[in-house]
CSV table of C-alpha atoms in Angstrom, one decimal:
chain,number,residue,atom,x,y,z
A,1,MET,CA,154.1,-28.0,-85.5
A,2,LEU,CA,154.5,-30.8,-83.8
A,3,LYS,CA,158.3,-31.0,-82.3
A,4,PRO,CA,159.9,-34.9,-82.5
A,5,GLU,CA,160.9,-36.5,-79.3
A,6,LEU,CA,163.1,-38.9,-78.3
A,7,HIS,CA,161.8,-41.7,-75.8
A,8,ALA,CA,163.5,-43.5,-72.9
A,9,GLY,CA,161.2,-46.9,-73.0
A,10,SER,CA,158.0,-45.0,-72.9
A,11,ARG,CA,158.5,-41.7,-71.4
A,12,PRO,CA,159.6,-38.2,-73.9
A,13,VAL,CA,163.0,-37.4,-72.8
A,14,ARG,CA,163.6,-34.0,-71.9
A,15,GLY,CA,165.5,-31.7,-70.0
A,16,ARG,CA,163.8,-28.8,-67.9
A,17,ASN,CA,164.5,-26.4,-70.7
A,18,GLY,CA,162.9,-28.4,-73.1
A,19,ARG,CA,165.6,-29.5,-74.6
A,20,VAL,CA,166.9,-33.3,-75.0
A,21,PRO,CA,170.2,-33.4,-73.3
A,22,LEU,CA,173.7,-34.2,-74.7
A,23,SER,CA,174.1,-37.2,-72.6
A,24,VAL,CA,170.8,-38.7,-73.9
A,25,LEU,CA,171.3,-38.3,-77.8
A,26,GLY,CA,174.7,-40.2,-77.3
A,27,LEU,CA,178.0,-39.8,-79.9
A,28,GLY,CA,176.0,-40.9,-82.6
A,29,GLY,CA,173.0,-38.6,-82.2
A,30,ILE,CA,175.3,-35.4,-81.8
A,31,ALA,CA,177.3,-36.5,-84.8
A,32,VAL,CA,173.7,-36.7,-87.0
A,33,ALA,CA,172.6,-33.0,-85.3
A,34,LEU,CA,175.8,-31.5,-86.7
A,35,CYS,CA,175.7,-32.9,-89.9
A,36,ALA,CA,172.1,-31.6,-90.2
A,37,LEU,CA,173.2,-28.0,-88.9
A,38,ALA,CA,176.0,-28.2,-90.9
A,39,GLY,CA,173.8,-29.1,-94.4
A,40,GLY,CA,171.9,-26.2,-93.3
A,41,LEU,CA,175.0,-23.8,-93.3
A,42,TRP,CA,177.0,-25.4,-96.4
A,43,ALA,CA,176.3,-27.6,-99.4
A,44,ALA,CA,179.4,-28.7,-101.5
A,45,PRO,CA,179.2,-27.6,-105.1
A,46,ILE,CA,177.7,-29.5,-107.9
A,47,SER,CA,180.5,-31.9,-109.6
A,48,TYR,CA,180.7,-30.6,-113.2
A,49,HIS,CA,179.5,-33.6,-115.8
A,50,ALA,CA,181.0,-33.4,-119.2
A,51,SER,CA,178.0,-32.5,-121.4
A,52,GLY,CA,178.1,-35.1,-123.9
A,53,PRO,CA,180.5,-38.5,-124.6
A,54,ALA,CA,184.0,-38.2,-122.8
A,55,MET,CA,186.3,-36.3,-125.5
A,56,GLU,CA,189.5,-37.3,-127.0
A,57,GLY,CA,192.3,-35.6,-129.0
A,58,GLU,CA,194.4,-32.2,-127.6
A,59,LEU,CA,194.1,-29.1,-126.2
A,60,ARG,CA,197.1,-26.5,-126.8
A,61,ILE,CA,196.5,-23.7,-123.9
A,62,VAL,CA,199.0,-21.0,-123.9
A,63,GLY,CA,198.9,-17.4,-121.7
A,64,SER,CA,199.8,-15.4,-118.8
A,65,ARG,CA,202.1,-17.0,-115.9
A,66,ALA,CA,199.8,-15.2,-113.2
A,67,THR,CA,196.8,-18.3,-114.4
A,68,ALA,CA,198.8,-20.8,-113.7
A,69,GLU,CA,196.7,-22.0,-110.2
A,70,PRO,CA,193.3,-21.6,-111.7
A,71,VAL,CA,194.4,-23.5,-115.2
A,72,ARG,CA,195.7,-26.5,-113.2
A,73,ARG,CA,192.9,-26.8,-110.7
A,74,TRP,CA,190.5,-26.4,-114.0
A,75,ALA,CA,192.9,-29.4,-115.5
A,76,ALA,CA,192.7,-31.4,-113.1
A,77,ILE,CA,188.7,-31.3,-112.9
A,78,PHE,CA,188.9,-31.5,-117.4
A,79,ASN,CA,190.9,-34.8,-117.0
A,80,ARG,CA,188.7,-36.3,-114.4
A,81,GLU,CA,186.0,-36.4,-117.3
A,82,HIS,CA,187.8,-36.2,-120.4
A,83,PRO,CA,191.1,-38.2,-119.5
A,84,ASP,CA,191.9,-39.3,-123.1
A,85,VAL,CA,192.4,-35.4,-124.1
A,86,ARG,CA,195.9,-34.7,-123.9
A,87,LEU,CA,196.8,-30.9,-122.4
A,88,SER,CA,199.3,-29.3,-123.6
A,89,VAL,CA,200.0,-25.7,-121.2
A,90,ASN,CA,202.6,-23.1,-122.1
A,91,LEU,CA,201.9,-20.2,-119.7
A,92,SER,CA,205.1,-18.3,-120.6
A,93,GLY,CA,203.7,-15.1,-120.9
A,94,SER,CA,200.7,-12.8,-122.1
A,95,GLY,CA,202.4,-11.4,-125.1
A,96,THR,CA,202.8,-15.0,-126.9
A,97,VAL,CA,199.0,-15.5,-127.3
A,98,VAL,CA,198.3,-14.1,-130.6
A,99,ASP,CA,201.3,-15.4,-132.5
A,100,ALA,CA,200.3,-19.3,-130.4
A,101,MET,CA,196.9,-18.9,-132.1
A,102,ALA,CA,197.9,-16.9,-135.7
A,103,GLU,CA,200.2,-19.9,-136.0
A,104,GLY,CA,198.0,-22.6,-134.7
A,105,ARG,CA,199.9,-23.5,-131.5
A,106,ALA,CA,197.2,-22.5,-129.2
A,107,ASP,CA,193.6,-22.9,-128.8
A,108,LEU,CA,192.5,-21.4,-125.8
A,109,ALA,CA,194.6,-18.6,-123.7
A,110,PRO,CA,193.7,-17.8,-119.9
A,111,LEU,CA,194.3,-14.2,-119.1
A,112,VAL,CA,194.3,-11.5,-116.8
A,113,ARG,CA,193.8,-8.1,-118.7
A,114,PRO,CA,192.5,-7.6,-122.3
A,115,LEU,CA,194.3,-8.0,-125.4
A,116,LYS,CA,195.9,-5.2,-126.9
A,117,VAL,CA,195.0,-3.2,-129.5
A,118,SER,CA,198.0,-4.1,-131.9
A,119,GLU,CA,197.1,-7.7,-130.3
A,120,ARG,CA,193.8,-7.2,-131.7
A,121,ALA,CA,195.1,-6.2,-135.3
A,122,LEU,CA,197.4,-8.7,-135.3
A,123,ALA,CA,194.6,-11.4,-134.7
A,124,ARG,CA,192.4,-10.0,-137.7
A,125,GLY,CA,195.3,-10.4,-139.9
A,126,ALA,CA,195.9,-13.6,-139.5
A,127,GLY,CA,192.0,-13.9,-140.1
A,128,ILE,CA,191.3,-14.8,-136.5
A,129,ARG,CA,188.6,-13.0,-134.2
A,130,PRO,CA,189.1,-13.9,-130.5
A,131,ARG,CA,186.6,-13.9,-128.5
A,132,ALA,CA,187.0,-13.3,-124.4
A,133,VAL,CA,184.9,-15.1,-121.3
A,134,THR,CA,185.1,-13.7,-118.1
A,135,VAL,CA,185.6,-16.7,-116.1
A,136,GLY,CA,187.2,-15.4,-112.7
A,137,ILE,CA,188.5,-12.2,-110.5
A,138,HIS,CA,192.1,-11.4,-110.2
A,139,LYS,CA,192.8,-9.7,-106.8
A,140,GLU,CA,196.0,-8.0,-106.7
A,141,GLY,CA,196.2,-6.7,-103.3
A,142,MET,CA,196.3,-3.1,-103.4
A,143,TRP,CA,195.5,-3.0,-107.3
A,144,PRO,CA,191.7,-2.9,-108.8
A,145,ASP,CA,190.2,-6.2,-109.1
A,146,GLN,CA,190.9,-7.5,-112.7
A,147,PRO,CA,189.0,-10.2,-114.8
A,148,LEU,CA,190.2,-13.3,-115.6
A,149,TYR,CA,189.4,-14.1,-119.2
A,150,LEU,CA,189.6,-17.3,-121.0
A,151,TYR,CA,190.0,-16.6,-125.0
A,152,LEU,CA,188.7,-18.7,-127.5
A,153,LYS,CA,189.1,-18.6,-131.1
A,154,GLY,CA,186.0,-16.9,-132.2
A,155,ASP,CA,184.4,-19.0,-134.8
A,156,GLU,CA,187.1,-21.5,-135.2
A,157,ALA,CA,186.9,-22.3,-131.4
A,158,ASN,CA,187.5,-26.6,-131.4
A,159,PHE,CA,184.7,-27.9,-128.9
A,160,ILE,CA,187.6,-29.0,-126.6
A,161,ALA,CA,188.6,-25.8,-126.0
A,162,VAL,CA,184.5,-24.5,-125.1
A,163,GLU,CA,184.2,-27.8,-123.2
A,164,PHE,CA,187.1,-26.5,-121.0
A,165,VAL,CA,185.9,-23.1,-120.4
A,166,ARG,CA,182.4,-25.1,-119.3
A,167,VAL,CA,184.4,-26.3,-116.6
A,168,ALA,CA,185.7,-22.9,-115.5
A,169,LEU,CA,182.1,-21.8,-115.6
A,170,SER,CA,180.4,-24.6,-113.5
A,171,GLU,CA,179.9,-24.7,-109.5
A,172,GLU,CA,182.7,-26.9,-109.3
A,173,GLY,CA,184.9,-24.8,-111.3
A,174,GLN,CA,184.2,-21.8,-109.6
A,175,ALA,CA,184.7,-23.4,-106.7
A,176,ALA,CA,188.0,-24.2,-107.4
A,177,LEU,CA,188.9,-20.9,-107.1
A,178,SER,CA,191.0,-19.6,-104.1
A,179,GLY,CA,193.7,-17.4,-103.1
A,180,SER,CA,194.2,-14.0,-105.7
A,181,TYR,CA,191.3,-15.6,-107.6
A,182,ALA,CA,188.0,-15.5,-106.9
A,183,PRO,CA,184.6,-16.5,-108.6
A,184,VAL,CA,182.5,-14.3,-111.3
A,185,PRO,CA,179.8,-12.2,-109.7
A,186,GLU,CA,176.6,-14.3,-110.3
A,187,GLU,CA,175.0,-11.3,-112.1
A,188,ILE,CA,177.4,-11.0,-114.9
A,189,ARG,CA,178.7,-15.3,-115.4
A,190,THR,CA,178.1,-16.5,-118.9
A,191,ASN,CA,176.0,-19.5,-118.7
A,192,ALA,CA,178.0,-22.3,-119.1
A,193,ASP,CA,175.3,-24.2,-121.0
A,194,ASP,CA,175.4,-21.1,-123.5
A,195,VAL,CA,179.2,-20.8,-124.2
A,196,ALA,CA,179.9,-22.0,-127.8
A,197,GLY,CA,182.5,-21.1,-130.4
A,198,SER,CA,180.2,-19.2,-132.6
A,199,SER,CA,178.6,-17.0,-129.7
A,200,ALA,CA,180.9,-16.8,-126.8
A,201,ARG,CA,181.1,-13.2,-126.1
A,202,ALA,CA,183.5,-11.2,-124.0
A,203,SER,CA,181.4,-9.9,-121.0
A,204,THR,CA,180.1,-6.7,-120.2
A,205,THR,CA,180.2,-5.4,-117.0
A,206,PRO,CA,179.4,-1.9,-115.3
A,207,TRP,CA,183.3,-1.2,-114.0
A,208,TRP,CA,185.7,-3.0,-116.6
A,209,GLY,CA,183.5,-1.9,-119.9
A,210,ASP,CA,182.8,-3.2,-122.6
A,211,LEU,CA,185.1,-5.3,-123.8
A,212,ARG,CA,183.3,-6.6,-127.1
A,213,GLY,CA,185.4,-4.0,-129.4
A,214,GLU,CA,187.8,-7.3,-129.5
A,215,ASP,CA,185.5,-8.7,-132.1
């Protein structure tokens, strides 16, 4: 394989060890070399782009207080692509989710726990079949890691809520997780393009168990 050489006039310029001296590269050359090295070690996440035209309307999010930071970051990404969607966010506690969905006050619910049996029964009584999509990992120090869910209203999920889930699952959305939250491992992550109101289902993972009983 031929090695590129720098030339000073008509002579190749190399040190005794065969390397190009930094004094020859100059600041510009050093910067280019460092950028090339960085490009091989790290690449910026692919930015989320809307799957269709910019949306209009309202998205009401009700859920756990612990999810405030990831929801804030995803909302910023979502608003960049859909500035005409009004986001209403009320993260007052996980116990308010099912009532809010049943009463038509919530389209999407971020939680760090699965719905309880009593909550699932209440949802079914209201004709709702919540579907959970795992969108992150919640790390609580001495406690076992927990999945971060976004709950959709099952077959009644509106297209704006589905698009917000796509934001969370996108490469940019996953890269936005930090602190006590981490991205979902590739092997169990739902493809963002496969998320739809009629097909979004709770994830099945080896250590969190099968949550599809919430259907």
